[in-house]
Amino acid sequence: MRLIDVTVPLDAQLPTYPHNTPFTLEPIKRIARGDSSNVSTLHMSAHSGTHVDAPRHFFDRGAGTETLPLEMLLGRTRVIALDTRKGITDADLTPFDLSEDVRVLIKTSNSRLWGSPTFQTGYIGIAESGAKYLVEHGVKLVGVDYLSVEEFRAPGAPAHHILLGAGVIVIEGLNLRDVDPGVYDMYCLPLRIVGCDGAPARVVLRRS
Ligand SMILES: [Zn+2]
């Protein structure tokens, strides 16, 4: 069984979206300091590293991460690769037959940005027309390979509003560098954080 871990490590190299809380481990107890055990406190944004967005991220009355259905977070998933250098539009997605797919992960050059602890503002997001295309073609879960589905500082955040508004689950912060396009079984398990706008997730693909 070949498993591909597409989760980015939570460590000091992890870039942080501007004005979000960076990931850090705070030592609370340390054996080396005479304590009986090692205990750390996590400091991080709910949108650190590989994570899911809940509707509440952009809608005050929207559902929190704990309501995202497991049936949608696990299962047959298509990975497509795009070589676009700009926001992903409907024209970029048209060549792909997504008629059998409710889960789509989009691999771009973003996957090569991981490893730099500096947030890269030139990452590729999904443009408004691309988000509409995915909704209109029945996609229920979409994953991207940098820290936001949105083009950087896109006015009005159309991708988030269109996708989350349609009940589409958004996974952000995937590393798809080692993943070839094709069909996989996906295991995406976000932490069961009640009422939260986002939740860190471990995401693994298995070739189906
Ligand atoms: Zn997010």
GROMACS .gro file of C-alpha atoms and ligand atoms in nm:
model
  209
    1MET     CA    1   0.000   0.000   0.000
    2ARG     CA    2   0.160   0.323  -0.114
    3LEU     CA    3   0.066   0.616   0.104
    4ILE     CA    4   0.166   0.972   0.020
    5ASP     CA    5   0.160   1.218   0.307
    6VAL     CA    6   0.056   1.550   0.155
    7THR     CA    7   0.054   1.728   0.493
    8VAL     CA    8   0.315   1.996   0.553
    9PRO     CA    9   0.516   1.959   0.876
   10LEU     CA   10   0.425   2.194   1.160
   11ASP     CA   11   0.768   2.328   1.246
   12ALA     CA   12   0.978   2.644   1.253
   13GLN     CA   13   1.007   2.638   0.871
   14LEU     CA   14   0.632   2.674   0.821
   15PRO     CA   15   0.532   3.001   0.650
   16THR     CA   16   0.241   3.189   0.807
   17TYR     CA   17  -0.031   3.380   0.626
   18PRO     CA   18   0.012   3.753   0.705
   19HIS     CA   19  -0.137   3.850   1.045
   20ASN     CA   20  -0.212   3.489   1.143
   21THR     CA   21  -0.050   3.340   1.453
   22PRO     CA   22   0.273   3.160   1.359
   23PHE     CA   23   0.314   2.799   1.467
   24THR     CA   24   0.533   2.767   1.777
   25LEU     CA   25   0.583   2.510   2.050
   26GLU     CA   26   0.612   2.658   2.396
   27PRO     CA   27   0.786   2.435   2.649
   28ILE     CA   28   0.573   2.421   2.964
   29LYS     CA   29   0.751   2.130   3.130
   30ARG     CA   30   1.089   1.988   3.035
   31ILE     CA   31   1.266   1.684   3.180
   32ALA     CA   32   1.596   1.860   3.106
   33ARG     CA   33   1.489   2.135   3.348
   34GLY     CA   34   1.400   1.888   3.625
   35ASP     CA   35   1.032   1.836   3.542
   36SER     CA   36   0.880   1.486   3.547
   37SER     CA   37   0.777   1.499   3.180
   38ASN     CA   38   0.789   1.704   2.862
   39VAL     CA   39   0.475   1.907   2.799
   40SER     CA   40   0.435   2.171   2.530
   41THR     CA   41   0.171   2.427   2.449
   42LEU     CA   42   0.080   2.477   2.084
   43HIS     CA   43   0.044   2.827   1.949
   44MET     CA   44  -0.097   2.844   1.599
   45SER     CA   45  -0.368   2.983   1.377
   46ALA     CA   46  -0.658   2.751   1.296
   47HIS     CA   47  -0.533   2.806   0.938
   48SER     CA   48  -0.173   2.699   0.996
   49GLY     CA   49  -0.017   2.455   0.753
   50THR     CA   50  -0.244   2.189   0.605
   51HIS     CA   51  -0.600   2.263   0.717
   52VAL     CA   52  -0.965   2.275   0.620
   53ASP     CA   53  -1.184   2.584   0.603
   54ALA     CA   54  -1.538   2.574   0.738
   55PRO     CA   55  -1.820   2.799   0.611
   56ARG     CA   56  -1.779   3.003   0.932
   57HIS     CA   57  -1.446   3.130   0.795
   58PHE     CA   58  -1.641   3.375   0.576
   59PHE     CA   59  -1.998   3.352   0.709
   60ASP     CA   60  -2.076   3.443   1.071
   61ARG     CA   61  -2.369   3.202   1.083
   62GLY     CA   62  -2.190   2.935   0.884
   63ALA     CA   63  -2.114   2.589   1.015
   64GLY     CA   64  -1.796   2.523   1.211
   65THR     CA   65  -1.531   2.266   1.125
   66GLU     CA   66  -1.684   1.996   1.347
   67THR     CA   67  -1.985   1.973   1.115
   68LEU     CA   68  -1.789   1.888   0.800
   69PRO     CA   69  -1.908   1.540   0.697
   70LEU     CA   70  -1.653   1.261   0.723
   71GLU     CA   71  -1.809   1.098   0.415
   72MET     CA   72  -1.689   1.395   0.213
   73LEU     CA   73  -1.344   1.413   0.374
   74LEU     CA   74  -1.262   1.052   0.284
   75GLY     CA   75  -1.283   0.886  -0.054
   76ARG     CA   76  -1.209   0.892  -0.423
   77THR     CA   77  -1.019   1.207  -0.515
   78ARG     CA   78  -0.876   1.337  -0.841
   79VAL     CA   79  -0.547   1.524  -0.848
   80ILE     CA   80  -0.508   1.756  -1.147
   81ALA     CA   81  -0.192   1.950  -1.235
   82LEU     CA   82  -0.198   2.299  -1.383
   83ASP     CA   83   0.096   2.497  -1.516
   84THR     CA   84  -0.081   2.833  -1.500
   85ARG     CA   85   0.119   3.119  -1.352
   86LYS     CA   86  -0.184   3.323  -1.250
   87GLY     CA   87  -0.512   3.270  -1.069
   88ILE     CA   88  -0.689   2.952  -1.180
   89THR     CA   89  -0.977   3.036  -1.414
   90ASP     CA   90  -1.260   2.838  -1.570
   91ALA     CA   91  -1.050   2.814  -1.888
   92ASP     CA   92  -0.772   2.640  -1.692
   93LEU     CA   93  -1.020   2.379  -1.564
   94THR     CA   94  -1.216   2.317  -1.886
   95PRO     CA   95  -0.967   2.060  -2.026
   96PHE     CA   96  -1.033   1.825  -1.734
   97ASP     CA   97  -1.321   1.580  -1.719
   98LEU     CA   98  -1.447   1.621  -1.363
   99SER     CA   99  -1.783   1.458  -1.430
  100GLU     CA  100  -1.701   1.162  -1.202
  101ASP     CA  101  -1.535   1.368  -0.934
  102VAL     CA  102  -1.665   1.536  -0.621
  103ARG     CA  103  -1.317   1.577  -0.470
  104VAL     CA  104  -1.046   1.759  -0.665
  105LEU     CA  105  -0.698   1.858  -0.553
  106ILE     CA  106  -0.518   2.112  -0.772
  107LYS     CA  107  -0.141   2.081  -0.803
  108THR     CA  108   0.045   2.392  -0.919
  109SER     CA  109   0.394   2.534  -0.891
  110ASN     CA  110   0.288   2.632  -0.537
  111SER     CA  111   0.407   2.295  -0.416
  112ARG     CA  112   0.762   2.411  -0.484
  113LEU     CA  113   0.719   2.710  -0.248
  114TRP     CA  114   0.721   2.492   0.064
  115GLY     CA  115   1.051   2.493   0.247
  116SER     CA  116   1.077   2.871   0.255
  117PRO     CA  117   0.967   3.002   0.595
  118THR     CA  118   0.880   3.334   0.431
  119PHE     CA  119   0.521   3.367   0.314
  120GLN     CA  120   0.518   3.381  -0.067
  121THR     CA  121   0.267   3.638  -0.190
  122GLY     CA  122   0.304   3.524  -0.552
  123TYR     CA  123   0.133   3.190  -0.493
  124ILE     CA  124  -0.145   3.077  -0.729
  125GLY     CA  125  -0.502   3.092  -0.602
  126ILE     CA  126  -0.838   3.022  -0.761
  127ALA     CA  127  -0.994   3.312  -0.952
  128GLU     CA  128  -1.367   3.386  -0.933
  129SER     CA  129  -1.443   3.210  -1.262
  130GLY     CA  130  -1.252   2.900  -1.151
  131ALA     CA  131  -1.445   2.880  -0.823
  132LYS     CA  132  -1.776   2.914  -1.008
  133TYR     CA  133  -1.671   2.644  -1.255
  134LEU     CA  134  -1.597   2.398  -0.972
  135VAL     CA  135  -1.932   2.462  -0.803
  136GLU     CA  136  -2.123   2.437  -1.131
  137HIS     CA  137  -1.954   2.105  -1.211
  138GLY     CA  138  -2.056   1.945  -0.883
  139VAL     CA  139  -1.725   1.953  -0.701
  140LYS     CA  140  -1.785   1.927  -0.324
  141LEU     CA  141  -1.427   1.937  -0.197
  142VAL     CA  142  -1.134   2.127  -0.341
  143GLY     CA  143  -0.775   2.128  -0.221
  144VAL     CA  144  -0.493   2.369  -0.305
  145ASP     CA  145  -0.119   2.354  -0.250
  146TYR     CA  146  -0.049   2.678  -0.067
  147LEU     CA  147  -0.196   2.858   0.231
  148SER     CA  148  -0.505   3.009   0.067
  149VAL     CA  149  -0.753   2.913  -0.202
  150GLU     CA  150  -0.782   3.287  -0.271
  151GLU     CA  151  -0.550   3.487  -0.492
  152PHE     CA  152  -0.345   3.704  -0.260
  153ARG     CA  153  -0.560   3.990  -0.132
  154ALA     CA  154  -0.824   3.942  -0.403
  155PRO     CA  155  -1.086   4.212  -0.337
  156GLY     CA  156  -1.401   4.064  -0.183
  157ALA     CA  157  -1.243   3.717  -0.151
  158PRO     CA  158  -1.459   3.568  -0.429
  159ALA     CA  159  -1.315   3.214  -0.418
  160HIS     CA  160  -1.385   3.172  -0.046
  161HIS     CA  161  -1.734   3.321  -0.075
  162ILE     CA  162  -1.831   3.112  -0.377
  163LEU     CA  163  -1.687   2.783  -0.253
  164LEU     CA  164  -1.777   2.805   0.117
  165GLY     CA  165  -2.113   2.963   0.028
  166ALA     CA  166  -2.194   2.658  -0.183
  167GLY     CA  167  -2.095   2.419   0.097
  168VAL     CA  168  -1.773   2.311  -0.073
  169ILE     CA  169  -1.506   2.189   0.169
  170VAL     CA  170  -1.179   2.373   0.112
  171ILE     CA  171  -0.844   2.215   0.200
  172GLU     CA  172  -0.551   2.454   0.201
  173GLY     CA  173  -0.181   2.405   0.258
  174LEU     CA  174  -0.131   2.072   0.082
  175ASN     CA  175   0.211   1.971  -0.049
  176LEU     CA  176   0.146   1.787  -0.377
  177ARG     CA  177   0.508   1.791  -0.497
  178ASP     CA  178   0.538   1.412  -0.492
  179VAL     CA  179   0.192   1.342  -0.631
  180ASP     CA  180   0.129   1.259  -0.997
  181PRO     CA  181  -0.206   1.355  -1.148
  182GLY     CA  182  -0.462   1.079  -1.121
  183VAL     CA  183  -0.719   0.920  -0.896
  184TYR     CA  184  -0.646   0.842  -0.531
  185ASP     CA  185  -0.822   0.751  -0.209
  186MET     CA  186  -0.792   1.047   0.024
  187TYR     CA  187  -0.794   1.049   0.400
  188CYS     CA  188  -0.844   1.400   0.533
  189LEU     CA  189  -0.906   1.417   0.906
  190PRO     CA  190  -0.934   1.768   1.053
  191LEU     CA  191  -0.927   1.809   1.429
  192ARG     CA  192  -1.272   1.814   1.588
  193ILE     CA  193  -1.259   2.175   1.705
  194VAL     CA  194  -1.612   2.290   1.784
  195GLY     CA  195  -1.736   2.611   1.628
  196CYS     CA  196  -1.406   2.696   1.463
  197ASP     CA  197  -1.353   2.855   1.122
  198GLY     CA  198  -1.071   2.619   1.033
  199ALA     CA  199  -0.895   2.310   1.164
  200PRO     CA  200  -0.553   2.154   1.107
  201ALA     CA  201  -0.575   1.823   0.924
  202ARG     CA  202  -0.360   1.526   0.839
  203VAL     CA  203  -0.412   1.445   0.473
  204VAL     CA  204  -0.288   1.125   0.311
  205LEU     CA  205  -0.341   0.990  -0.041
  206ARG     CA  206  -0.339   0.627  -0.142
  207ARG     CA  207  -0.316   0.526  -0.505
  208SER     CA  208  -0.645   0.357  -0.589
  209ZN      ZN  209  -0.794   2.854   0.568
   0.00000   0.00000   0.00000
